[in-house]
mmCIF file with all atom_site columns, C-alpha atoms in Angstrom:
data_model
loop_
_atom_site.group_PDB
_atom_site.id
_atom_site.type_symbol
_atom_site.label_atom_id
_atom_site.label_alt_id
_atom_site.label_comp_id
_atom_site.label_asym_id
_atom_site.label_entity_id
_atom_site.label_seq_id
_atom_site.pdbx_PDB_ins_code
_atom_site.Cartn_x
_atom_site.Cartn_y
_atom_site.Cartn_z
_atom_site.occupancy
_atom_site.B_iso_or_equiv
_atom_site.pdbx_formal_charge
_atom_site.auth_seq_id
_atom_site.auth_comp_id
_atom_site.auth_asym_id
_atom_site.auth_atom_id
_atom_site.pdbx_PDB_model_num
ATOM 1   C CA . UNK A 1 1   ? 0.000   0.000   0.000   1.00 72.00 ? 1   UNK A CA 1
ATOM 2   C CA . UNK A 1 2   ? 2.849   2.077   0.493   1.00 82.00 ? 2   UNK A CA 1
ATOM 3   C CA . UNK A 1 3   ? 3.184   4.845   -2.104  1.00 86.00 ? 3   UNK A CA 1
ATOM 4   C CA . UNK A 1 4   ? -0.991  4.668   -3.076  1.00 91.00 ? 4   UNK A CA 1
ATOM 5   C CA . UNK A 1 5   ? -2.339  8.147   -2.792  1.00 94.00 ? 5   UNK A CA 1
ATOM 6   C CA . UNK A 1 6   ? -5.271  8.643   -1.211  1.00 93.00 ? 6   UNK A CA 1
ATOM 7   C CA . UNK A 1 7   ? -7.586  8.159   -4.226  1.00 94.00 ? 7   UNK A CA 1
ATOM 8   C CA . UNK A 1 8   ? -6.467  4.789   -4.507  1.00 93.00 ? 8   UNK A CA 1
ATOM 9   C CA . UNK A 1 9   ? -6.892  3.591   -1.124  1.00 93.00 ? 9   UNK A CA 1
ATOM 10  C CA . UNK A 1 10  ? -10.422 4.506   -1.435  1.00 93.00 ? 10  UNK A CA 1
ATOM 11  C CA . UNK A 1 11  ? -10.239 2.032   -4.604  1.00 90.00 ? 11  UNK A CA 1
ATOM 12  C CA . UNK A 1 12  ? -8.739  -0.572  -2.879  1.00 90.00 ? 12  UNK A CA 1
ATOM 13  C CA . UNK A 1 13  ? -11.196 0.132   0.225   1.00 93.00 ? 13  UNK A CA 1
ATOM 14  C CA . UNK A 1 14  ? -14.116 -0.467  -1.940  1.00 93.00 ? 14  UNK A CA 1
ATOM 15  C CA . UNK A 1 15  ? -12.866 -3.070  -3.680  1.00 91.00 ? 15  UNK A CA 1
ATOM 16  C CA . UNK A 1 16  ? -12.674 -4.838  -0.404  1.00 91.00 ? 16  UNK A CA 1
ATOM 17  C CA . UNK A 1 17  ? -15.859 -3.212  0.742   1.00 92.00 ? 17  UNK A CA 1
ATOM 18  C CA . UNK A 1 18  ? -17.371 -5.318  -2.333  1.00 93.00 ? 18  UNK A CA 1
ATOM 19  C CA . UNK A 1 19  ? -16.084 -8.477  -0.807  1.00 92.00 ? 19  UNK A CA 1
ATOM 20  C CA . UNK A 1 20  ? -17.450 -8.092  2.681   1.00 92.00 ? 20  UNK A CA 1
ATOM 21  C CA . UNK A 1 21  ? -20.749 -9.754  2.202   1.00 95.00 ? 21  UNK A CA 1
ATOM 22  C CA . UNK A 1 22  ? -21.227 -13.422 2.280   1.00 94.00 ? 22  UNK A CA 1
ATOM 23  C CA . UNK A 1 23  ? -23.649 -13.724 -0.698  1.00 96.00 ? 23  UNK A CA 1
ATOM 24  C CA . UNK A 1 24  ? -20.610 -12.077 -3.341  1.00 96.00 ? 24  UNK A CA 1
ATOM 25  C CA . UNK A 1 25  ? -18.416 -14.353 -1.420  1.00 95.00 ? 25  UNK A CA 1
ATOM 26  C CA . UNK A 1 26  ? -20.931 -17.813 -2.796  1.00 96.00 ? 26  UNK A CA 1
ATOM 27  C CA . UNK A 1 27  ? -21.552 -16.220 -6.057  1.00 97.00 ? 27  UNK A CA 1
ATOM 28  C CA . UNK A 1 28  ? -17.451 -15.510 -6.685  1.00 96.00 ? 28  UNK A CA 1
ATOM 29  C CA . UNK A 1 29  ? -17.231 -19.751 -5.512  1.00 95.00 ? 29  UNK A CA 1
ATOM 30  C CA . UNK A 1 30  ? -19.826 -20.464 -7.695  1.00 96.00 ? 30  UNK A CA 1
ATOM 31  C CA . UNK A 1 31  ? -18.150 -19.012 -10.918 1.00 97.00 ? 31  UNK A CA 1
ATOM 32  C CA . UNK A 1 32  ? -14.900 -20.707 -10.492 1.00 95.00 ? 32  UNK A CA 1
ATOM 33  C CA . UNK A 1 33  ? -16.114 -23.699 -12.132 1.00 92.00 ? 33  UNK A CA 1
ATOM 34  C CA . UNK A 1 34  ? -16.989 -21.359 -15.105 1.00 95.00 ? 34  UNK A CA 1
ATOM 35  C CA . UNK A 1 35  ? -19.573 -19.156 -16.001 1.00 96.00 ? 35  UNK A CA 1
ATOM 36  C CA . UNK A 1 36  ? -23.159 -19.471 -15.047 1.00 97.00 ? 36  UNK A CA 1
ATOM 37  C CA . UNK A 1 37  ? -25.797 -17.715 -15.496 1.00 96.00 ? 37  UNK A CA 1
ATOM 38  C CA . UNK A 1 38  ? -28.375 -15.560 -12.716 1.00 95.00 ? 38  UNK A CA 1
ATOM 39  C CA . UNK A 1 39  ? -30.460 -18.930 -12.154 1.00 95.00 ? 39  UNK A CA 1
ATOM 40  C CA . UNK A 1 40  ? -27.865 -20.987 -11.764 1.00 96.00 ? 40  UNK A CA 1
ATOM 41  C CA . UNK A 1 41  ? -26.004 -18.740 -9.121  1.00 97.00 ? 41  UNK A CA 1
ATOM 42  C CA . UNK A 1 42  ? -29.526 -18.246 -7.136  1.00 97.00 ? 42  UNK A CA 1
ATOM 43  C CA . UNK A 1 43  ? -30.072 -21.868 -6.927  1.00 96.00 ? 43  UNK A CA 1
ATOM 44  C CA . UNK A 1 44  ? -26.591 -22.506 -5.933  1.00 96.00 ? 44  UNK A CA 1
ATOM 45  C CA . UNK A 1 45  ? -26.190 -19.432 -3.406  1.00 95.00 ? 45  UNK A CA 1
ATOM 46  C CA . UNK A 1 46  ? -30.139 -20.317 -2.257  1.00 95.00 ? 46  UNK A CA 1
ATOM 47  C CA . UNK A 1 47  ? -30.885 -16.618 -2.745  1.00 95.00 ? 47  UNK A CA 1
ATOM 48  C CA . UNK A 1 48  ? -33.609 -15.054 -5.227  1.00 97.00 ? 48  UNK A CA 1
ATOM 49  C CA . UNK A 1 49  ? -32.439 -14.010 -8.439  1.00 96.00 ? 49  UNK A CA 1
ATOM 50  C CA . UNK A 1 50  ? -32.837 -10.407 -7.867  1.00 96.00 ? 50  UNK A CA 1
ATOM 51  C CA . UNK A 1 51  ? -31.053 -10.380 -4.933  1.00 97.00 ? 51  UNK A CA 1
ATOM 52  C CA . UNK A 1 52  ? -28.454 -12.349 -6.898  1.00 97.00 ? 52  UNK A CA 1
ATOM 53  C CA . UNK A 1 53  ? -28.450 -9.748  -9.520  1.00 96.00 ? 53  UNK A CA 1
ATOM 54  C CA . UNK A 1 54  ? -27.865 -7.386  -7.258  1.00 97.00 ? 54  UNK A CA 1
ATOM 55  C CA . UNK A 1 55  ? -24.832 -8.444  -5.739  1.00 97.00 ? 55  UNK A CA 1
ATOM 56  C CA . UNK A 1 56  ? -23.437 -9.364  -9.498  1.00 97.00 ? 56  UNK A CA 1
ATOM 57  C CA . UNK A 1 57  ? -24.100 -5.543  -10.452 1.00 96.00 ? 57  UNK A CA 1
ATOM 58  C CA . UNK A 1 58  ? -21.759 -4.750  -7.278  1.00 96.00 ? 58  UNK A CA 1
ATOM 59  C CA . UNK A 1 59  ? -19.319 -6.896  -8.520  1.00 97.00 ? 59  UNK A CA 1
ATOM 60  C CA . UNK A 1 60  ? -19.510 -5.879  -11.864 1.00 96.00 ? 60  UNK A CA 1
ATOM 61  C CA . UNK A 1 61  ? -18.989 -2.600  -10.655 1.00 95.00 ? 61  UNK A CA 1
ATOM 62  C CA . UNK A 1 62  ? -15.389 -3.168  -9.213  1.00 94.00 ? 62  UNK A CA 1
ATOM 63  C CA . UNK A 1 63  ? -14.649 -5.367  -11.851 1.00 94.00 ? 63  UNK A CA 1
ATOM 64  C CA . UNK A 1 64  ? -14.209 -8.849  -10.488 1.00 96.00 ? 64  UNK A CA 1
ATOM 65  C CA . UNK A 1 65  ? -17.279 -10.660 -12.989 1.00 97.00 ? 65  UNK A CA 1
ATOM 66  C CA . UNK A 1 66  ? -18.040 -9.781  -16.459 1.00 97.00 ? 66  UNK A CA 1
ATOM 67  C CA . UNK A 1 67  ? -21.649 -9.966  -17.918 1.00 96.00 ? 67  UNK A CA 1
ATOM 68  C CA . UNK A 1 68  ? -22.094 -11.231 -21.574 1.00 95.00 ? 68  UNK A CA 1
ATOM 69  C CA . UNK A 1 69  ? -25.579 -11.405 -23.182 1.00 93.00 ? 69  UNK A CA 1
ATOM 70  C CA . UNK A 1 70  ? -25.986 -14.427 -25.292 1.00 90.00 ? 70  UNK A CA 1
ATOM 71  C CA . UNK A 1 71  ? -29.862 -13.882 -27.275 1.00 90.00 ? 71  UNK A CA 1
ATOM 72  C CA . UNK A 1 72  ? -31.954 -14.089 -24.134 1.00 89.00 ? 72  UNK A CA 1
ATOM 73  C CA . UNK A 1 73  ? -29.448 -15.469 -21.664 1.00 88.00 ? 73  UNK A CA 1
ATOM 74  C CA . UNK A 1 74  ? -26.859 -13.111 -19.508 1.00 92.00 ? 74  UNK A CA 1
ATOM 75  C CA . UNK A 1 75  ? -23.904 -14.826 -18.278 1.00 97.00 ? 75  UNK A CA 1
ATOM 76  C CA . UNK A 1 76  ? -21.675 -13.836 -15.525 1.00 98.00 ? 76  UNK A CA 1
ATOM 77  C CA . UNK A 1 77  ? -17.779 -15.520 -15.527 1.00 97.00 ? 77  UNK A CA 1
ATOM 78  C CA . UNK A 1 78  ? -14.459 -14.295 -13.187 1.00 97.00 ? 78  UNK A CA 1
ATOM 79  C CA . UNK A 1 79  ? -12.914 -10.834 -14.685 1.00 96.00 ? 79  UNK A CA 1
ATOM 80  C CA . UNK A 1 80  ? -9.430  -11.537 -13.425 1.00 91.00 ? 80  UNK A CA 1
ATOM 81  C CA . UNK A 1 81  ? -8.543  -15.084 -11.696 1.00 91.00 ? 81  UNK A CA 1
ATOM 82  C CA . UNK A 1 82  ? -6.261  -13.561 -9.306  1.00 92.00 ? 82  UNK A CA 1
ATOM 83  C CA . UNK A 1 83  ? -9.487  -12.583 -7.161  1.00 92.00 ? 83  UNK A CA 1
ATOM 84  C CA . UNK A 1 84  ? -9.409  -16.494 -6.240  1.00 91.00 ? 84  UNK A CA 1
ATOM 85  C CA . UNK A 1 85  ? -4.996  -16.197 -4.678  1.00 92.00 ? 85  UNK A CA 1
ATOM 86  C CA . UNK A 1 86  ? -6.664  -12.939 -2.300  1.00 91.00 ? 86  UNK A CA 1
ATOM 87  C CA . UNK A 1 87  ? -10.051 -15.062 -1.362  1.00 86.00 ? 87  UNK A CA 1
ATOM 88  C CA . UNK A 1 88  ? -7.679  -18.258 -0.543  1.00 89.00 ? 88  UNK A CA 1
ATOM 89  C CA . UNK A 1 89  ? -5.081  -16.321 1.342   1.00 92.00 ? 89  UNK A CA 1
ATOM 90  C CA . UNK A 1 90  ? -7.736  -14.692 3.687   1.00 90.00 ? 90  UNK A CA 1
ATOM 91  C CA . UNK A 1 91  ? -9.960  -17.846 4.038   1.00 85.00 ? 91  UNK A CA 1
ATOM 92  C CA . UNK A 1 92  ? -6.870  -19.731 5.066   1.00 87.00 ? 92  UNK A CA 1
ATOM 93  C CA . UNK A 1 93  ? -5.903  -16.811 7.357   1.00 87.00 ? 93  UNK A CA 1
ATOM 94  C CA . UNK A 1 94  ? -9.848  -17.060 8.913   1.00 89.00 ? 94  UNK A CA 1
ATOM 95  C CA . UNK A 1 95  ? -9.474  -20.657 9.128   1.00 86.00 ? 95  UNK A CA 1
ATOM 96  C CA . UNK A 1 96  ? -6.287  -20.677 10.749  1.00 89.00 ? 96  UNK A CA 1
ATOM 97  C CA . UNK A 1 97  ? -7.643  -18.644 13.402  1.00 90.00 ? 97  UNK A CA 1
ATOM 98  C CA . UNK A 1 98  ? -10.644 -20.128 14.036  1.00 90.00 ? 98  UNK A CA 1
ATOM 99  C CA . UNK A 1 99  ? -8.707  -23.596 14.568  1.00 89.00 ? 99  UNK A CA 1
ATOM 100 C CA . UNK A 1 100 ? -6.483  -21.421 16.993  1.00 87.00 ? 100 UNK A CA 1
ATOM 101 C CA . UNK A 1 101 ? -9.350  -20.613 18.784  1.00 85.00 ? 101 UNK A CA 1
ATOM 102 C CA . UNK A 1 102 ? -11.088 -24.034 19.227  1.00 84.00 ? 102 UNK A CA 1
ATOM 103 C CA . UNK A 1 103 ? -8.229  -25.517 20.207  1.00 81.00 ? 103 UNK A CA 1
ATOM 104 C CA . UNK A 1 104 ? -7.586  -22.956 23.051  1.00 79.00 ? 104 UNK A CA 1
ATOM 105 C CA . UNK A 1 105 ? -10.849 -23.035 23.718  1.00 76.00 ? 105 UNK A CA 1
ATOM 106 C CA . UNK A 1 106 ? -10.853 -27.008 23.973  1.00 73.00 ? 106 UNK A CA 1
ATOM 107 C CA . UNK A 1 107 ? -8.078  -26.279 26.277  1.00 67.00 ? 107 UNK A CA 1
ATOM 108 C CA . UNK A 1 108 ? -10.043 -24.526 28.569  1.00 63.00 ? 108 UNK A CA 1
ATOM 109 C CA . UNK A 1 109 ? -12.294 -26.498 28.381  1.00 69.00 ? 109 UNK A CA 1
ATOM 110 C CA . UNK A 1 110 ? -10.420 -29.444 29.230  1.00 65.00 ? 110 UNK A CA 1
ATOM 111 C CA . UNK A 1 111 ? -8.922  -27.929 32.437  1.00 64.00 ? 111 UNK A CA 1
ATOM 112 C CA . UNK A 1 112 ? -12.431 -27.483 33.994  1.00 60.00 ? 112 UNK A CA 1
#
């Protein structure tokens, strides 16, 4: 982050902003098998498909899924496939830590 000015962190802030809710988080898992379309990502993410198309017009927005109308159909597929190395690395970093915290927990648990 070092050297960004301050119009950039606000980029990179809402960039991540766009990745704080769980629903982007299903519909960005969803798409790494390839590209699907709205029906197929509200079945899969158990969400309507406005709600869906909601969240895919966010991350349209910051770039991370592109929209291509085929006749009738609109699919949605990954923009860039590095989104998946910064999803990984903080999943694994969540994951890590919630282990970490069971097993202290446990711990404590075990001592009573």
């Amino acid at each position: 982050m070092e050297g960004l000015s301050e119009l950039a962190l606000n980029h990179v802030a809402q960039y991540f902003s766009a990745l704080s809710e769980p629903t982007r988080l299903k519909i960005l898992n969803n798409l790494r098998d390839g590209e699907k379309n709205v029906g197929d990502l509200a079945s899969a993410c158990d969400c309507s498909q406005a709600n869906v198309s909601r969240h895919l017009s966010t991350l349209a927005k910051h770039g991370m899924v592109v929209r291509e109308g085929r006749g009738t159909a609109v699919y949605y597929r990954i923009a860039d496939e590095s989104i998946y190395a910064l999803c990984d690395l903080v999943c694994g970093n969540v994951a890590r830590q919630l282990e970490s915290q069971a097993s202290l927990l446990g711990g404590l648990q075990a001592k009573k």
